[in-house]
Structure formats: structure tokens, C-alpha cells
mmCIF file of C-alpha atoms in Angstrom:
data_model
loop_
_atom_site.group_PDB
_atom_site.id
_atom_site.type_symbol
_atom_site.label_atom_id
_atom_site.label_comp_id
_atom_site.label_asym_id
_atom_site.label_seq_id
_atom_site.Cartn_x
_atom_site.Cartn_y
_atom_site.Cartn_z
ATOM 1 C CA MET U 273 32.638 -64.253 -31.654
ATOM 2 C CA LEU U 274 35.063 -66.811 -33.093
ATOM 3 C CA SER U 275 36.598 -66.508 -36.378
ATOM 4 C CA LYS U 276 35.581 -69.041 -38.990
ATOM 5 C CA GLU U 277 38.792 -70.969 -38.444
ATOM 6 C CA ASP U 278 38.576 -70.861 -34.835
ATOM 7 C CA GLN U 279 34.875 -72.209 -35.188
ATOM 8 C CA ARG U 280 35.857 -74.783 -37.551
ATOM 9 C CA ARG U 281 38.601 -75.877 -35.038
ATOM 10 C CA PHE U 282 36.282 -76.001 -32.088
ATOM 11 C CA ASP U 283 33.727 -78.063 -34.049
ATOM 12 C CA GLU U 284 36.360 -80.551 -34.884
ATOM 13 C CA ILE U 285 37.481 -80.733 -31.166
ATOM 14 C CA THR U 286 33.804 -81.132 -29.964
ATOM 15 C CA HIS U 287 33.135 -83.987 -32.675
ATOM 16 C CA HIS U 288 36.344 -85.460 -31.520
ATOM 17 C CA LEU U 289 35.271 -85.430 -27.856
ATOM 18 C CA ARG U 290 31.808 -86.965 -28.807
ATOM 19 C CA VAL U 291 33.409 -89.815 -30.640
ATOM 20 C CA THR U 292 36.225 -90.626 -28.431
ATOM 21 C CA ASP U 293 34.629 -89.850 -24.823
ATOM 22 C CA PRO U 294 30.806 -89.945 -24.740
ATOM 23 C CA GLU U 295 31.002 -90.328 -21.087
ATOM 24 C CA PHE U 296 32.599 -86.978 -20.726
ATOM 25 C CA VAL U 297 30.004 -85.367 -22.952
ATOM 26 C CA ALA U 298 27.130 -86.966 -20.992
ATOM 27 C CA ARG U 299 28.476 -85.437 -17.909
ATOM 28 C CA LEU U 300 28.584 -82.095 -19.287
ATOM 29 C CA GLY U 301 24.940 -82.318 -20.281
ATOM 30 C CA ASP U 302 24.039 -83.401 -16.811
ATOM 31 C CA ARG U 303 25.414 -80.180 -15.306
ATOM 32 C CA ALA U 304 22.836 -78.199 -17.052
ATOM 33 C CA ARG U 305 20.214 -80.341 -15.763
ATOM 34 C CA LEU U 306 21.566 -80.345 -12.218
ATOM 35 C CA ARG U 307 21.868 -76.633 -12.419
ATOM 36 C CA ARG U 308 18.167 -76.263 -13.394
ATOM 37 C CA ALA U 309 17.093 -78.591 -10.632
ATOM 38 C CA ARG U 310 19.060 -76.567 -8.090
ATOM 39 C CA LEU U 311 17.252 -73.343 -9.475
ATOM 40 C CA ILE U 312 13.919 -75.012 -8.942
ATOM 41 C CA LEU U 313 14.874 -76.033 -5.415
ATOM 42 C CA VAL U 314 15.990 -72.415 -4.566
ATOM 43 C CA LEU U 315 12.518 -71.135 -6.036
ATOM 44 C CA THR U 316 10.737 -73.702 -3.774
ATOM 45 C CA PHE U 317 12.448 -72.525 -0.671
ATOM 46 C CA VAL U 318 11.696 -68.946 -1.620
ATOM 47 C CA LEU U 319 8.011 -69.834 -2.122
ATOM 48 C CA TRP U 320 7.873 -71.566 1.218
ATOM 49 C CA ALA U 321 9.381 -68.538 2.917
ATOM 50 C CA ALA U 322 6.923 -66.044 1.268
ATOM 51 C CA VAL U 323 3.801 -67.816 2.325
ATOM 52 C CA PRO U 324 3.884 -66.676 6.109
ATOM 53 C CA ALA U 325 4.690 -63.025 4.876
ATOM 54 C CA LEU U 326 1.750 -63.195 2.374
ATOM 55 C CA VAL U 327 -0.532 -64.386 5.156
ATOM 56 C CA VAL U 328 0.465 -61.374 7.337
ATOM 57 C CA VAL U 329 0.295 -58.685 4.788
ATOM 58 C CA GLY U 330 -2.637 -60.198 2.686
ATOM 59 C CA GLY U 331 -5.024 -61.382 5.271
ATOM 60 C CA TRP U 332 -7.809 -63.700 4.528
ATOM 61 C CA LEU U 333 -7.367 -63.678 0.743
ATOM 62 C CA ALA U 334 -3.722 -64.861 1.245
ATOM 63 C CA VAL U 335 -4.738 -67.386 3.777
ATOM 64 C CA THR U 336 -6.953 -68.904 0.962
ATOM 65 C CA LEU U 337 -4.137 -68.736 -1.778
ATOM 66 C CA ALA U 338 -1.465 -70.074 0.700
ATOM 67 C CA PRO U 339 -2.232 -73.862 0.211
ATOM 68 C CA ALA U 340 -2.089 -73.282 -3.469
ATOM 69 C CA VAL U 341 1.230 -71.703 -3.211
ATOM 70 C CA LEU U 342 2.426 -74.494 -0.709
ATOM 71 C CA VAL U 343 1.226 -77.247 -3.028
ATOM 72 C CA ALA U 344 3.083 -75.753 -6.037
ATOM 73 C CA ALA U 345 6.234 -75.261 -3.931
ATOM 74 C CA THR U 346 6.051 -78.906 -2.915
ATOM 75 C CA LEU U 347 5.583 -80.080 -6.447
ATOM 76 C CA LEU U 348 8.453 -78.081 -7.627
ATOM 77 C CA MET U 349 10.750 -79.518 -4.949
ATOM 78 C CA TRP U 350 9.661 -82.876 -5.587
ATOM 79 C CA GLN U 351 10.265 -82.465 -9.270
ATOM 80 C CA ALA U 352 13.718 -80.987 -8.440
ATOM 81 C CA ARG U 353 14.652 -84.031 -6.261
ATOM 82 C CA ARG U 354 13.460 -86.576 -8.795
ATOM 83 C CA HIS U 355 15.653 -84.944 -11.506
ATOM 84 C CA ARG U 356 18.659 -84.566 -9.359
ATOM 85 C CA TRP U 357 19.084 -88.193 -8.420
#
């Protein structure tokens, strides 16, 4: 936790940055979006990797659910790539 004086100073600095360098502030905002897109991409790869194991372990029930999992993984990957660029 910051003291009240430190918090006030921090707010002044951030306000000054927003006013003087909005491009820098925009780049910082993009980092969070890129991190989220990267997380979705990793989740997609995990889903793709899990499908064969589900088919082997789960049998016919997993075979019927695997296309739904693959479609969800593909949509997640497409969404992550769209937001990344």
C-alpha cells in the first residue's frame, strides 16, 4: 500500500504521462490485451492436445464430444489471432 502522499504523487505522474505521451499509455494498454490473447492461444493448444487423450480414455462418449472441443479450440485460436494483430 502506498501512503496518501505517495498515491497522490503517483496519480500526478500518471496524469502527466496521459497528457504528454498518450502513445506510451496506449502501448501499455495493449500489453494487457496481448497477454490475454497469448493466454487464450495457450489454452487452445492445451485443448487440442487433450482431445486424443479424451478419445482414448473416454471411448465413444469422448469421440462424440471431441468435435465440439475442437471447434471451441479453433474459435479461441481464431479470436486470439484476430486480437493479436
